[in-house]
PDB file of C-alpha atoms in Angstrom:
ATOM      1  CA  UNK S   1     114.475 110.798 110.554  1.00 45.00           C
ATOM      2  CA  UNK S   2     113.169 109.763 114.267  1.00 53.00           C
ATOM      3  CA  UNK S   3     110.994 112.974 114.683  1.00 66.00           C
ATOM      4  CA  UNK S   4     107.635 110.700 113.164  1.00 72.00           C
ATOM      5  CA  UNK S   5     104.800 112.934 113.351  1.00 83.00           C
ATOM      6  CA  UNK S   6     102.604 110.342 115.990  1.00 89.00           C
ATOM      7  CA  UNK S   7     100.570 110.188 118.859  1.00 92.00           C
ATOM      8  CA  UNK S   8      99.204 107.727 121.382  1.00 91.00           C
ATOM      9  CA  UNK S   9      95.541 106.541 121.394  1.00 91.00           C
ATOM     10  CA  UNK S  10      94.293 103.638 123.335  1.00 86.00           C
ATOM     11  CA  UNK S  11      97.785 101.786 123.935  1.00 85.00           C
ATOM     12  CA  UNK S  12      98.484 102.609 120.219  1.00 89.00           C
ATOM     13  CA  UNK S  13     100.787 104.409 118.065  1.00 91.00           C
ATOM     14  CA  UNK S  14      98.929 106.562 115.767  1.00 93.00           C
ATOM     15  CA  UNK S  15      99.650 109.078 113.203  1.00 94.00           C
ATOM     16  CA  UNK S  16      98.763 112.860 114.082  1.00 94.00           C
ATOM     17  CA  UNK S  17      95.440 114.343 113.356  1.00 95.00           C
ATOM     18  CA  UNK S  18      95.439 115.893 109.494  1.00 96.00           C
ATOM     19  CA  UNK S  19      95.324 114.974 105.796  1.00 97.00           C
ATOM     20  CA  UNK S  20      96.654 111.638 104.258  1.00 98.00           C
ATOM     21  CA  UNK S  21      96.964 110.954 100.967  1.00 98.00           C
ATOM     22  CA  UNK S  22      96.732 107.589  99.092  1.00 98.00           C
ATOM     23  CA  UNK S  23     100.028 106.746  97.947  1.00 96.00           C
ATOM     24  CA  UNK S  24     100.390 105.769  94.516  1.00 96.00           C
ATOM     25  CA  UNK S  25     103.143 103.708  94.501  1.00 94.00           C
ATOM     26  CA  UNK S  26     101.994 101.301  97.532  1.00 94.00           C
ATOM     27  CA  UNK S  27      98.687 100.384  97.090  1.00 96.00           C
ATOM     28  CA  UNK S  28      96.558  97.743  95.760  1.00 96.00           C
ATOM     29  CA  UNK S  29      92.524  97.995  94.854  1.00 96.00           C
ATOM     30  CA  UNK S  30      91.940  94.481  94.471  1.00 94.00           C
ATOM     31  CA  UNK S  31      89.031  91.749  94.360  1.00 91.00           C
ATOM     32  CA  UNK S  32      87.647  87.814  94.065  1.00 87.00           C
ATOM     33  CA  UNK S  33      85.390  86.186  92.659  1.00 84.00           C
ATOM     34  CA  UNK S  34      84.809  82.684  91.429  1.00 75.00           C
ATOM     35  CA  UNK S  35      84.679  81.033  88.309  1.00 56.00           C
ATOM     36  CA  UNK S  36      82.003  78.369  87.459  1.00 46.00           C
ATOM     37  CA  UNK S  37      81.688  77.950  91.052  1.00 54.00           C
ATOM     38  CA  UNK S  38      85.147  76.232  92.429  1.00 52.00           C
ATOM     39  CA  UNK S  39      87.903  78.671  91.260  1.00 66.00           C
ATOM     40  CA  UNK S  40      89.079  81.639  92.420  1.00 82.00           C
ATOM     41  CA  UNK S  41      89.552  84.629  90.027  1.00 82.00           C
ATOM     42  CA  UNK S  42      91.603  87.555  91.749  1.00 90.00           C
ATOM     43  CA  UNK S  43      91.990  91.450  89.814  1.00 91.00           C
ATOM     44  CA  UNK S  44      92.250  94.995  90.587  1.00 95.00           C
ATOM     45  CA  UNK S  45      92.090  98.167  89.729  1.00 96.00           C
ATOM     46  CA  UNK S  46      95.285  99.819  88.991  1.00 97.00           C
ATOM     47  CA  UNK S  47      93.890 103.605  89.456  1.00 98.00           C
ATOM     48  CA  UNK S  48      92.353 104.774  92.643  1.00 98.00           C
ATOM     49  CA  UNK S  49      93.590 108.052  94.770  1.00 98.00           C
ATOM     50  CA  UNK S  50      92.198 108.349  98.130  1.00 98.00           C
ATOM     51  CA  UNK S  51      92.044 111.429 101.028  1.00 98.00           C
ATOM     52  CA  UNK S  52      92.078 109.997 104.522  1.00 98.00           C
ATOM     53  CA  UNK S  53      91.132 113.149 107.221  1.00 97.00           C
ATOM     54  CA  UNK S  54      92.692 111.386 110.479  1.00 96.00           C
ATOM     55  CA  UNK S  55      90.600 113.793 113.023  1.00 96.00           C
ATOM     56  CA  UNK S  56      91.448 114.679 116.513  1.00 95.00           C
ATOM     57  CA  UNK S  57      88.965 111.834 117.981  1.00 96.00           C
ATOM     58  CA  UNK S  58      90.478 109.142 115.554  1.00 94.00           C
ATOM     59  CA  UNK S  59      86.868 107.713 115.384  1.00 95.00           C
ATOM     60  CA  UNK S  60      85.518 110.855 113.681  1.00 97.00           C
ATOM     61  CA  UNK S  61      88.237 110.049 110.757  1.00 97.00           C
ATOM     62  CA  UNK S  62      87.011 109.790 107.215  1.00 97.00           C
ATOM     63  CA  UNK S  63      87.524 108.430 103.915  1.00 98.00           C
ATOM     64  CA  UNK S  64      86.935 109.330 100.129  1.00 98.00           C
ATOM     65  CA  UNK S  65      88.115 107.096  97.272  1.00 98.00           C
ATOM     66  CA  UNK S  66      87.592 107.210  93.229  1.00 98.00           C
ATOM     67  CA  UNK S  67      88.935 104.267  91.306  1.00 98.00           C
ATOM     68  CA  UNK S  68      89.252 104.480  87.717  1.00 98.00           C
ATOM     69  CA  UNK S  69      86.846 101.450  86.697  1.00 97.00           C
ATOM     70  CA  UNK S  70      88.794 101.496  83.336  1.00 97.00           C
ATOM     71  CA  UNK S  71      91.962 100.444  84.983  1.00 98.00           C
ATOM     72  CA  UNK S  72      90.487  97.287  86.252  1.00 94.00           C
ATOM     73  CA  UNK S  73      93.057  94.589  85.256  1.00 95.00           C
ATOM     74  CA  UNK S  74      92.719  90.515  85.517  1.00 89.00           C
ATOM     75  CA  UNK S  75      95.353  88.877  83.558  1.00 90.00           C
ATOM     76  CA  UNK S  76      93.243  88.151  80.461  1.00 89.00           C
ATOM     77  CA  UNK S  77      92.708  90.968  78.046  1.00 94.00           C
ATOM     78  CA  UNK S  78      89.683  89.304  77.025  1.00 90.00           C
ATOM     79  CA  UNK S  79      87.438  88.807  80.547  1.00 87.00           C
ATOM     80  CA  UNK S  80      88.858  92.629  81.383  1.00 91.00           C
ATOM     81  CA  UNK S  81      87.347  93.498  77.817  1.00 93.00           C
ATOM     82  CA  UNK S  82      83.698  91.652  79.109  1.00 88.00           C
ATOM     83  CA  UNK S  83      84.079  93.812  82.679  1.00 90.00           C
ATOM     84  CA  UNK S  84      84.147  96.767  81.058  1.00 93.00           C
ATOM     85  CA  UNK S  85      81.555  96.683  79.119  1.00 91.00           C
ATOM     86  CA  UNK S  86      78.037  97.174  79.575  1.00 91.00           C
ATOM     87  CA  UNK S  87      77.363  93.744  81.094  1.00 88.00           C
ATOM     88  CA  UNK S  88      79.452  94.867  83.716  1.00 88.00           C
ATOM     89  CA  UNK S  89      81.127  97.867  84.795  1.00 92.00           C
ATOM     90  CA  UNK S  90      79.782  99.606  81.587  1.00 95.00           C
ATOM     91  CA  UNK S  91      82.854 102.120  82.004  1.00 95.00           C
ATOM     92  CA  UNK S  92      82.227 104.300  79.122  1.00 97.00           C
ATOM     93  CA  UNK S  93      78.825 105.567  81.096  1.00 97.00           C
ATOM     94  CA  UNK S  94      80.401 105.192  84.243  1.00 97.00           C
ATOM     95  CA  UNK S  95      84.331 106.114  84.303  1.00 97.00           C
ATOM     96  CA  UNK S  96      84.365 106.092  88.254  1.00 98.00           C
ATOM     97  CA  UNK S  97      83.410 103.919  91.339  1.00 97.00           C
ATOM     98  CA  UNK S  98      83.154 106.296  94.525  1.00 98.00           C
ATOM     99  CA  UNK S  99      83.491 105.054  98.682  1.00 98.00           C
ATOM    100  CA  UNK S 100      82.694 107.648 101.042  1.00 98.00           C
ATOM    101  CA  UNK S 101      82.947 106.539 104.579  1.00 98.00           C
ATOM    102  CA  UNK S 102      80.155 107.295 107.123  1.00 98.00           C
ATOM    103  CA  UNK S 103      81.348 106.398 110.246  1.00 97.00           C
ATOM    104  CA  UNK S 104      83.988 104.267 112.328  1.00 96.00           C
ATOM    105  CA  UNK S 105      83.838 101.936 115.285  1.00 94.00           C
ATOM    106  CA  UNK S 106      87.365 100.724 117.470  1.00 92.00           C
ATOM    107  CA  UNK S 107      87.295  96.794 117.584  1.00 88.00           C
ATOM    108  CA  UNK S 108      90.323  96.341 119.876  1.00 73.00           C
ATOM    109  CA  UNK S 109      93.951  95.437 119.027  1.00 60.00           C
ATOM    110  CA  UNK S 110      95.088  92.141 118.107  1.00 53.00           C
ATOM    111  CA  UNK S 111      93.244  89.240 119.364  1.00 54.00           C
ATOM    112  CA  UNK S 112      94.315  87.739 122.065  1.00 50.00           C
ATOM    113  CA  UNK S 113      94.194  83.972 120.258  1.00 52.00           C
ATOM    114  CA  UNK S 114      96.558  85.008 117.865  1.00 50.00           C
ATOM    115  CA  UNK S 115      99.116  86.046 120.385  1.00 48.00           C
ATOM    116  CA  UNK S 116      98.638  82.810 122.235  1.00 50.00           C
ATOM    117  CA  UNK S 117      99.243  81.060 119.550  1.00 54.00           C
ATOM    118  CA  UNK S 118     102.164  83.145 118.442  1.00 48.00           C
ATOM    119  CA  UNK S 119     103.577  82.183 121.825  1.00 47.00           C
ATOM    120  CA  UNK S 120     102.669  78.549 121.657  1.00 52.00           C
ATOM    121  CA  UNK S 121     104.829  77.940 118.214  1.00 56.00           C
ATOM    122  CA  UNK S 122     107.540  79.560 119.859  1.00 49.00           C
ATOM    123  CA  UNK S 123     107.805  77.951 123.528  1.00 48.00           C
ATOM    124  CA  UNK S 124     110.175  79.103 125.970  1.00 43.00           C
ATOM    125  CA  UNK S 125     112.507  76.511 127.515  1.00 44.00           C
ATOM    126  CA  UNK S 126     113.994  74.573 124.102  1.00 45.00           C
ATOM    127  CA  UNK S 127     117.406  75.251 122.983  1.00 43.00           C
ATOM    128  CA  UNK S 128     118.015  76.873 119.453  1.00 45.00           C
ATOM    129  CA  UNK S 129     117.360  79.960 118.386  1.00 43.00           C
ATOM    130  CA  UNK S 130     113.777  79.087 117.092  1.00 43.00           C
ATOM    131  CA  UNK S 131     112.466  78.471 120.506  1.00 43.00           C
ATOM    132  CA  UNK S 132     113.097  82.374 121.578  1.00 43.00           C
ATOM    133  CA  UNK S 133     109.937  84.093 121.433  1.00 43.00           C
ATOM    134  CA  UNK S 134     110.398  87.248 118.582  1.00 43.00           C
ATOM    135  CA  UNK S 135     110.586  90.769 119.865  1.00 44.00           C
ATOM    136  CA  UNK S 136     107.557  92.237 119.670  1.00 42.00           C
ATOM    137  CA  UNK S 137     106.593  95.961 117.630  1.00 43.00           C
ATOM    138  CA  UNK S 138     106.508  98.885 119.759  1.00 42.00           C
ATOM    139  CA  UNK S 139     102.620  99.388 118.681  1.00 42.00           C
ATOM    140  CA  UNK S 140     100.223  96.357 118.271  1.00 47.00           C
ATOM    141  CA  UNK S 141      98.494  97.112 114.577  1.00 60.00           C
ATOM    142  CA  UNK S 142      94.917  97.793 115.632  1.00 88.00           C
ATOM    143  CA  UNK S 143      91.219  96.903 113.771  1.00 93.00           C
ATOM    144  CA  UNK S 144      88.492  99.004 112.758  1.00 94.00           C
ATOM    145  CA  UNK S 145      85.700  98.657 111.305  1.00 96.00           C
ATOM    146  CA  UNK S 146      84.820 102.169 108.479  1.00 97.00           C
ATOM    147  CA  UNK S 147      80.784 102.017 107.669  1.00 98.00           C
ATOM    148  CA  UNK S 148      80.483 103.892 104.149  1.00 98.00           C
ATOM    149  CA  UNK S 149      78.998 103.580 100.776  1.00 98.00           C
ATOM    150  CA  UNK S 150      80.253 102.388  97.786  1.00 97.00           C
ATOM    151  CA  UNK S 151      78.682 103.527  94.598  1.00 97.00           C
ATOM    152  CA  UNK S 152      78.950 101.439  91.289  1.00 95.00           C
ATOM    153  CA  UNK S 153      77.456 101.843  87.844  1.00 93.00           C
ATOM    154  CA  UNK S 154      75.152 104.703  89.537  1.00 94.00           C
ATOM    155  CA  UNK S 155      74.063 102.523  92.393  1.00 96.00           C
ATOM    156  CA  UNK S 156      75.075 102.857  95.778  1.00 97.00           C
ATOM    157  CA  UNK S 157      74.959 100.314  98.728  1.00 97.00           C
ATOM    158  CA  UNK S 158      76.070 100.600 102.336  1.00 98.00           C
ATOM    159  CA  UNK S 159      79.737  98.759 102.224  1.00 97.00           C
ATOM    160  CA  UNK S 160      81.820  98.424 105.804  1.00 97.00           C
ATOM    161  CA  UNK S 161      85.066  97.919 105.511  1.00 96.00           C
ATOM    162  CA  UNK S 162      86.847  95.558 108.133  1.00 96.00           C
ATOM    163  CA  UNK S 163      90.398  97.493 108.621  1.00 96.00           C
ATOM    164  CA  UNK S 164      93.816  96.269 110.083  1.00 95.00           C
ATOM    165  CA  UNK S 165      95.985  99.449 110.898  1.00 94.00           C
ATOM    166  CA  UNK S 166      99.252  98.211 110.205  1.00 92.00           C
ATOM    167  CA  UNK S 167     101.273 101.130 112.308  1.00 92.00           C
ATOM    168  CA  UNK S 168     102.915 104.694 110.953  1.00 93.00           C
ATOM    169  CA  UNK S 169     106.656 105.046 109.911  1.00 91.00           C
ATOM    170  CA  UNK S 170     108.797 107.515 108.494  1.00 90.00           C
ATOM    171  CA  UNK S 171     110.105 106.600 105.160  1.00 88.00           C
ATOM    172  CA  UNK S 172     113.034 107.135 103.511  1.00 88.00           C
ATOM    173  CA  UNK S 173     112.148 110.434 101.997  1.00 88.00           C
ATOM    174  CA  UNK S 174     111.576 111.631 105.128  1.00 89.00           C
ATOM    175  CA  UNK S 175     107.461 111.764 104.469  1.00 93.00           C
ATOM    176  CA  UNK S 176     105.219 110.617 107.450  1.00 94.00           C
ATOM    177  CA  UNK S 177     103.082 107.260 106.495  1.00 95.00           C
ATOM    178  CA  UNK S 178     100.873 104.710 107.868  1.00 95.00           C
ATOM    179  CA  UNK S 179      99.642 101.440 106.565  1.00 95.00           C
ATOM    180  CA  UNK S 180      96.590  99.690 106.151  1.00 96.00           C
ATOM    181  CA  UNK S 181      94.672  96.637 104.704  1.00 96.00           C
ATOM    182  CA  UNK S 182      90.957  96.490 104.266  1.00 96.00           C
ATOM    183  CA  UNK S 183      88.172  94.102 102.995  1.00 96.00           C
ATOM    184  CA  UNK S 184      84.686  93.782 102.580  1.00 96.00           C
ATOM    185  CA  UNK S 185      82.386  91.155 101.015  1.00 95.00           C
ATOM    186  CA  UNK S 186      79.228  92.754  98.819  1.00 93.00           C
ATOM    187  CA  UNK S 187      77.054  91.462  95.840  1.00 92.00           C
ATOM    188  CA  UNK S 188      77.341  92.001  92.392  1.00 88.00           C
ATOM    189  CA  UNK S 189      73.711  92.010  91.551  1.00 89.00           C
ATOM    190  CA  UNK S 190      72.847  94.483  94.184  1.00 92.00           C
ATOM    191  CA  UNK S 191      75.016  97.045  91.883  1.00 93.00           C
ATOM    192  CA  UNK S 192      73.248  95.921  88.876  1.00 87.00           C
ATOM    193  CA  UNK S 193      75.881  93.531  87.593  1.00 81.00           C
ATOM    194  CA  UNK S 194      73.660  91.051  86.280  1.00 78.00           C
ATOM    195  CA  UNK S 195      74.885  89.274  83.715  1.00 67.00           C
ATOM    196  CA  UNK S 196      75.926  85.339  83.731  1.00 57.00           C
ATOM    197  CA  UNK S 197      75.631  82.067  82.153  1.00 54.00           C
ATOM    198  CA  UNK S 198      73.501  79.411  83.388  1.00 54.00           C
ATOM    199  CA  UNK S 199      76.184  75.957  83.812  1.00 47.00           C
ATOM    200  CA  UNK S 200      74.090  72.605  82.493  1.00 49.00           C
ATOM    201  CA  UNK S 201      76.113  71.125  85.380  1.00 58.00           C
ATOM    202  CA  UNK S 202      73.959  73.523  87.850  1.00 50.00           C
ATOM    203  CA  UNK S 203      75.316  76.297  89.384  1.00 53.00           C
ATOM    204  CA  UNK S 204      76.338  79.914  87.280  1.00 47.00           C
ATOM    205  CA  UNK S 205      79.532  80.599  85.137  1.00 53.00           C
ATOM    206  CA  UNK S 206      80.227  83.978  87.500  1.00 69.00           C
ATOM    207  CA  UNK S 207      79.944  84.471  91.366  1.00 76.00           C
ATOM    208  CA  UNK S 208      77.728  86.725  92.352  1.00 85.00           C
ATOM    209  CA  UNK S 209      79.851  87.266  95.705  1.00 85.00           C
ATOM    210  CA  UNK S 210      82.744  89.733  95.267  1.00 90.00           C
ATOM    211  CA  UNK S 211      85.646  89.875  98.092  1.00 93.00           C
ATOM    212  CA  UNK S 212      87.123  93.154  98.599  1.00 94.00           C
ATOM    213  CA  UNK S 213      90.987  93.478  99.057  1.00 96.00           C
ATOM    214  CA  UNK S 214      92.855  96.368 100.222  1.00 96.00           C
ATOM    215  CA  UNK S 215      95.959  97.304 101.186  1.00 96.00           C
ATOM    216  CA  UNK S 216      98.293 100.674 100.808  1.00 96.00           C
ATOM    217  CA  UNK S 217      99.937 103.456 102.462  1.00 96.00           C
ATOM    218  CA  UNK S 218      98.984 107.214 103.196  1.00 97.00           C
ATOM    219  CA  UNK S 219     100.978 109.785 103.336  1.00 97.00           C
ATOM    220  CA  UNK S 220     101.015 112.789 105.637  1.00 96.00           C
ATOM    221  CA  UNK S 221     100.427 116.324 103.557  1.00 95.00           C
ATOM    222  CA  UNK S 222     102.068 119.283 105.179  1.00 71.00           C
TER     223      UNK S 222
END
């Protein structure tokens, strides 16, 4: 259980080269938009697959992902039905959303300001366990920018994902995995999702900006 398939790159412990698939039990393909300009509404796509090719040179790695548009859920049946309609995703004509990476850029390890803040919040010299600096992991998570293209409703636009690499481990089932999270921001109108209602008090019913929130684990394929 200790023979994890890893290697060292730029001071980080990273997965060995190979093909990795998104773990269906540990994923979230989420989004956030604003309702009536004031309140955030979160949702997610329950069904999605992704293949990650980790290259010998990590900066040559690639990602392809397919999201089932009809699997959208926001906690409201009426809202979900509307989002699946031709006003928005038009899931009958466009059953999937697709993402394909075109490049990857290394942004470095954790920002030093966060390291400073952690030390500041756990000052040495005081009494009690709360003043002890917590032990750090053996690998510092890294930050990348994944450049790529998102296709939704038949329209393809460039979308860059801010990716945080969370580390690599062997899970209780003997599988080599790594964790990650990613965020991006898109304008839904760029994809022809134009439906809206102008409010009498000013503004619109549904925000144009959509924040993408992704988290998951990928499993090495032997």
